[in-house]
Amino acid sequence: QVQLVESGGGLVQAGGSLRLSCVASGRTFSSYAMGWFRQAPGKEREFVARITWSGGTTYYAESVKGRFTISRDNAKNTVYLQMNNLKPEDTAVYYCAATLSRSAAALSRPGSYTYWGQGTQVTVSS
């Protein structure tokens, strides 16, 4: 069982930055690939970024590539999402998620993740 708790969301002006954190419980955090997803009102949950269990490989949605960076610190059971040059269209609830899947193709799909956090709101004003 893994419990995930996100933090770091808030209100920021367009062009600003935020860093989201996701702290995991349990001693097997380093076994899990981690992902960040987001969901805006009236829209489906969408993939943002993912990172392998070792942190060696990352992958981003085209809409955030070059602006967002995912990283992890297995010693702290924490995964991060650094978000720079934020845009109003980045406004959403952001969720972190954990999976034991090793399939690169699967790691961008919400259904591939077993554990989810409660989400943190990010609001970007224009």
mmCIF file of C-alpha atoms in Angstrom:
data_model
loop_
_atom_site.group_PDB
_atom_site.id
_atom_site.type_symbol
_atom_site.label_atom_id
_atom_site.label_comp_id
_atom_site.label_asym_id
_atom_site.label_seq_id
_atom_site.Cartn_x
_atom_site.Cartn_y
_atom_site.Cartn_z
ATOM 1 C CA GLN A 1 0.000 0.000 0.000
ATOM 2 C CA VAL A 2 1.279 3.454 -0.928
ATOM 3 C CA GLN A 3 -0.224 6.722 0.205
ATOM 4 C CA LEU A 4 0.562 9.874 -1.723
ATOM 5 C CA VAL A 5 0.204 13.460 -0.511
ATOM 6 C CA GLU A 6 0.686 16.388 -2.878
ATOM 7 C CA SER A 7 1.508 19.954 -1.907
ATOM 8 C CA GLY A 8 2.772 23.146 -3.450
ATOM 9 C CA GLY A 9 -0.203 24.260 -5.479
ATOM 10 C CA GLY A 10 -1.536 27.787 -5.408
ATOM 11 C CA LEU A 11 -2.378 30.904 -7.362
ATOM 12 C CA VAL A 12 0.282 32.356 -9.637
ATOM 13 C CA GLN A 13 0.362 34.866 -12.477
ATOM 14 C CA ALA A 14 1.077 33.787 -16.013
ATOM 15 C CA GLY A 15 4.803 33.410 -16.532
ATOM 16 C CA GLY A 16 5.368 32.455 -12.909
ATOM 17 C CA SER A 17 6.610 29.232 -11.361
ATOM 18 C CA LEU A 18 5.495 26.644 -8.847
ATOM 19 C CA ARG A 19 7.033 23.445 -7.540
ATOM 20 C CA LEU A 20 4.733 20.623 -6.617
ATOM 21 C CA SER A 21 5.815 17.902 -4.238
ATOM 22 C CA CYS A 22 4.378 14.449 -3.686
ATOM 23 C CA VAL A 23 5.446 12.530 -0.603
ATOM 24 C CA ALA A 24 4.862 8.788 -0.517
ATOM 25 C CA SER A 25 4.454 6.544 2.475
ATOM 26 C CA GLY A 26 6.003 3.099 2.611
ATOM 27 C CA ARG A 27 9.479 1.704 2.154
ATOM 28 C CA THR A 28 9.005 0.579 -1.449
ATOM 29 C CA PHE A 29 8.747 4.011 -3.068
ATOM 30 C CA SER A 30 11.873 3.412 -5.139
ATOM 31 C CA SER A 31 10.155 0.464 -6.838
ATOM 32 C CA TYR A 32 7.435 2.640 -8.351
ATOM 33 C CA ALA A 33 7.363 4.694 -11.491
ATOM 34 C CA MET A 34 5.681 7.998 -10.752
ATOM 35 C CA GLY A 35 3.487 10.236 -12.830
ATOM 36 C CA TRP A 36 1.859 13.625 -12.652
ATOM 37 C CA PHE A 37 -1.578 14.155 -14.149
ATOM 38 C CA ARG A 38 -3.961 17.081 -14.153
ATOM 39 C CA GLN A 39 -7.663 17.627 -14.509
ATOM 40 C CA ALA A 40 -9.361 20.875 -15.391
ATOM 41 C CA PRO A 41 -13.087 21.440 -14.756
ATOM 42 C CA GLY A 42 -15.201 19.622 -17.306
ATOM 43 C CA LYS A 43 -12.223 17.849 -18.831
ATOM 44 C CA GLU A 44 -10.742 14.388 -18.563
ATOM 45 C CA ARG A 45 -7.673 13.706 -16.494
ATOM 46 C CA GLU A 46 -4.607 14.123 -18.686
ATOM 47 C CA PHE A 47 -1.015 13.028 -18.522
ATOM 48 C CA VAL A 48 1.605 15.663 -17.666
ATOM 49 C CA ALA A 49 4.896 13.906 -16.913
ATOM 50 C CA ARG A 50 6.342 10.631 -15.692
ATOM 51 C CA ILE A 51 9.600 9.295 -14.299
ATOM 52 C CA THR A 52 10.938 5.773 -13.961
ATOM 53 C CA TRP A 53 11.663 4.138 -10.614
ATOM 54 C CA SER A 54 15.343 5.065 -10.844
ATOM 55 C CA GLY A 55 14.757 8.556 -12.168
ATOM 56 C CA GLY A 56 16.764 7.696 -15.241
ATOM 57 C CA THR A 57 14.046 8.330 -17.782
ATOM 58 C CA THR A 58 11.450 11.054 -17.959
ATOM 59 C CA TYR A 59 8.685 11.802 -20.427
ATOM 60 C CA TYR A 60 6.436 14.830 -20.881
ATOM 61 C CA ALA A 61 3.241 15.810 -22.559
ATOM 62 C CA GLU A 62 3.883 18.060 -25.523
ATOM 63 C CA SER A 63 1.954 20.882 -23.879
ATOM 64 C CA VAL A 64 4.430 21.135 -20.992
ATOM 65 C CA LYS A 65 7.690 20.055 -22.623
ATOM 66 C CA GLY A 66 10.428 22.593 -22.010
ATOM 67 C CA ARG A 67 8.491 24.261 -19.181
ATOM 68 C CA PHE A 68 7.955 21.475 -16.626
ATOM 69 C CA THR A 69 10.540 19.174 -15.048
ATOM 70 C CA ILE A 70 9.794 16.003 -13.118
ATOM 71 C CA SER A 71 12.338 14.631 -10.662
ATOM 72 C CA ARG A 72 12.469 12.346 -7.672
ATOM 73 C CA ASP A 73 14.441 11.830 -4.493
ATOM 74 C CA ASN A 74 14.065 8.221 -3.421
ATOM 75 C CA ALA A 75 15.808 8.893 -0.114
ATOM 76 C CA LYS A 76 13.004 11.321 0.731
ATOM 77 C CA ASN A 77 10.184 9.305 -0.855
ATOM 78 C CA THR A 78 9.330 12.389 -2.875
ATOM 79 C CA VAL A 79 8.620 13.236 -6.486
ATOM 80 C CA TYR A 80 8.607 16.821 -7.714
ATOM 81 C CA LEU A 81 7.135 18.765 -10.572
ATOM 82 C CA GLN A 82 8.871 22.057 -11.274
ATOM 83 C CA MET A 83 6.576 24.216 -13.376
ATOM 84 C CA ASN A 84 7.992 27.303 -15.079
ATOM 85 C CA ASN A 85 6.488 29.824 -17.466
ATOM 86 C CA LEU A 86 3.006 28.859 -16.357
ATOM 87 C CA LYS A 87 0.071 29.621 -18.612
ATOM 88 C CA PRO A 88 -3.634 30.040 -17.818
ATOM 89 C CA GLU A 89 -4.303 26.756 -19.618
ATOM 90 C CA ASP A 90 -2.182 24.984 -16.987
ATOM 91 C CA THR A 91 -4.922 25.687 -14.445
ATOM 92 C CA ALA A 92 -6.118 22.362 -13.036
ATOM 93 C CA VAL A 93 -5.995 20.025 -10.086
ATOM 94 C CA TYR A 94 -2.671 18.209 -10.235
ATOM 95 C CA TYR A 95 -2.371 14.613 -9.069
ATOM 96 C CA CYS A 96 0.629 12.398 -8.515
ATOM 97 C CA ALA A 97 0.312 8.673 -9.048
ATOM 98 C CA ALA A 98 2.379 5.531 -8.579
ATOM 99 C CA THR A 99 2.647 2.335 -10.580
ATOM 100 C CA LEU A 100 4.763 -0.808 -10.678
ATOM 101 C CA SER A 101 4.286 -1.017 -14.448
ATOM 102 C CA ARG A 102 7.482 -1.049 -16.511
ATOM 103 C CA SER A 103 5.720 -0.510 -19.832
ATOM 104 C CA ALA A 104 6.718 2.806 -21.367
ATOM 105 C CA ALA A 105 3.578 2.826 -23.474
ATOM 106 C CA ALA A 106 1.382 2.357 -20.413
ATOM 107 C CA LEU A 107 2.916 5.023 -18.225
ATOM 108 C CA SER A 108 1.080 7.890 -19.899
ATOM 109 C CA ARG A 109 -2.346 6.377 -19.210
ATOM 110 C CA PRO A 110 -4.158 7.107 -15.926
ATOM 111 C CA GLY A 111 -5.501 3.553 -15.851
ATOM 112 C CA SER A 112 -1.969 2.185 -15.536
ATOM 113 C CA TYR A 113 -1.487 3.760 -12.120
ATOM 114 C CA THR A 114 -2.502 2.046 -8.910
ATOM 115 C CA TYR A 115 -2.150 4.729 -6.280
ATOM 116 C CA TRP A 116 -3.238 8.359 -6.424
ATOM 117 C CA GLY A 117 -2.909 11.408 -4.245
ATOM 118 C CA GLN A 118 -5.766 13.714 -3.347
ATOM 119 C CA GLY A 119 -4.637 16.447 -5.716
ATOM 120 C CA THR A 120 -3.455 20.033 -5.357
ATOM 121 C CA GLN A 121 -5.017 23.020 -7.103
ATOM 122 C CA VAL A 122 -2.930 25.123 -9.462
ATOM 123 C CA THR A 123 -4.506 28.331 -10.730
ATOM 124 C CA VAL A 124 -2.735 30.547 -13.242
ATOM 125 C CA SER A 125 -4.148 34.006 -13.778
ATOM 126 C CA SER A 126 -3.695 35.952 -16.993
#
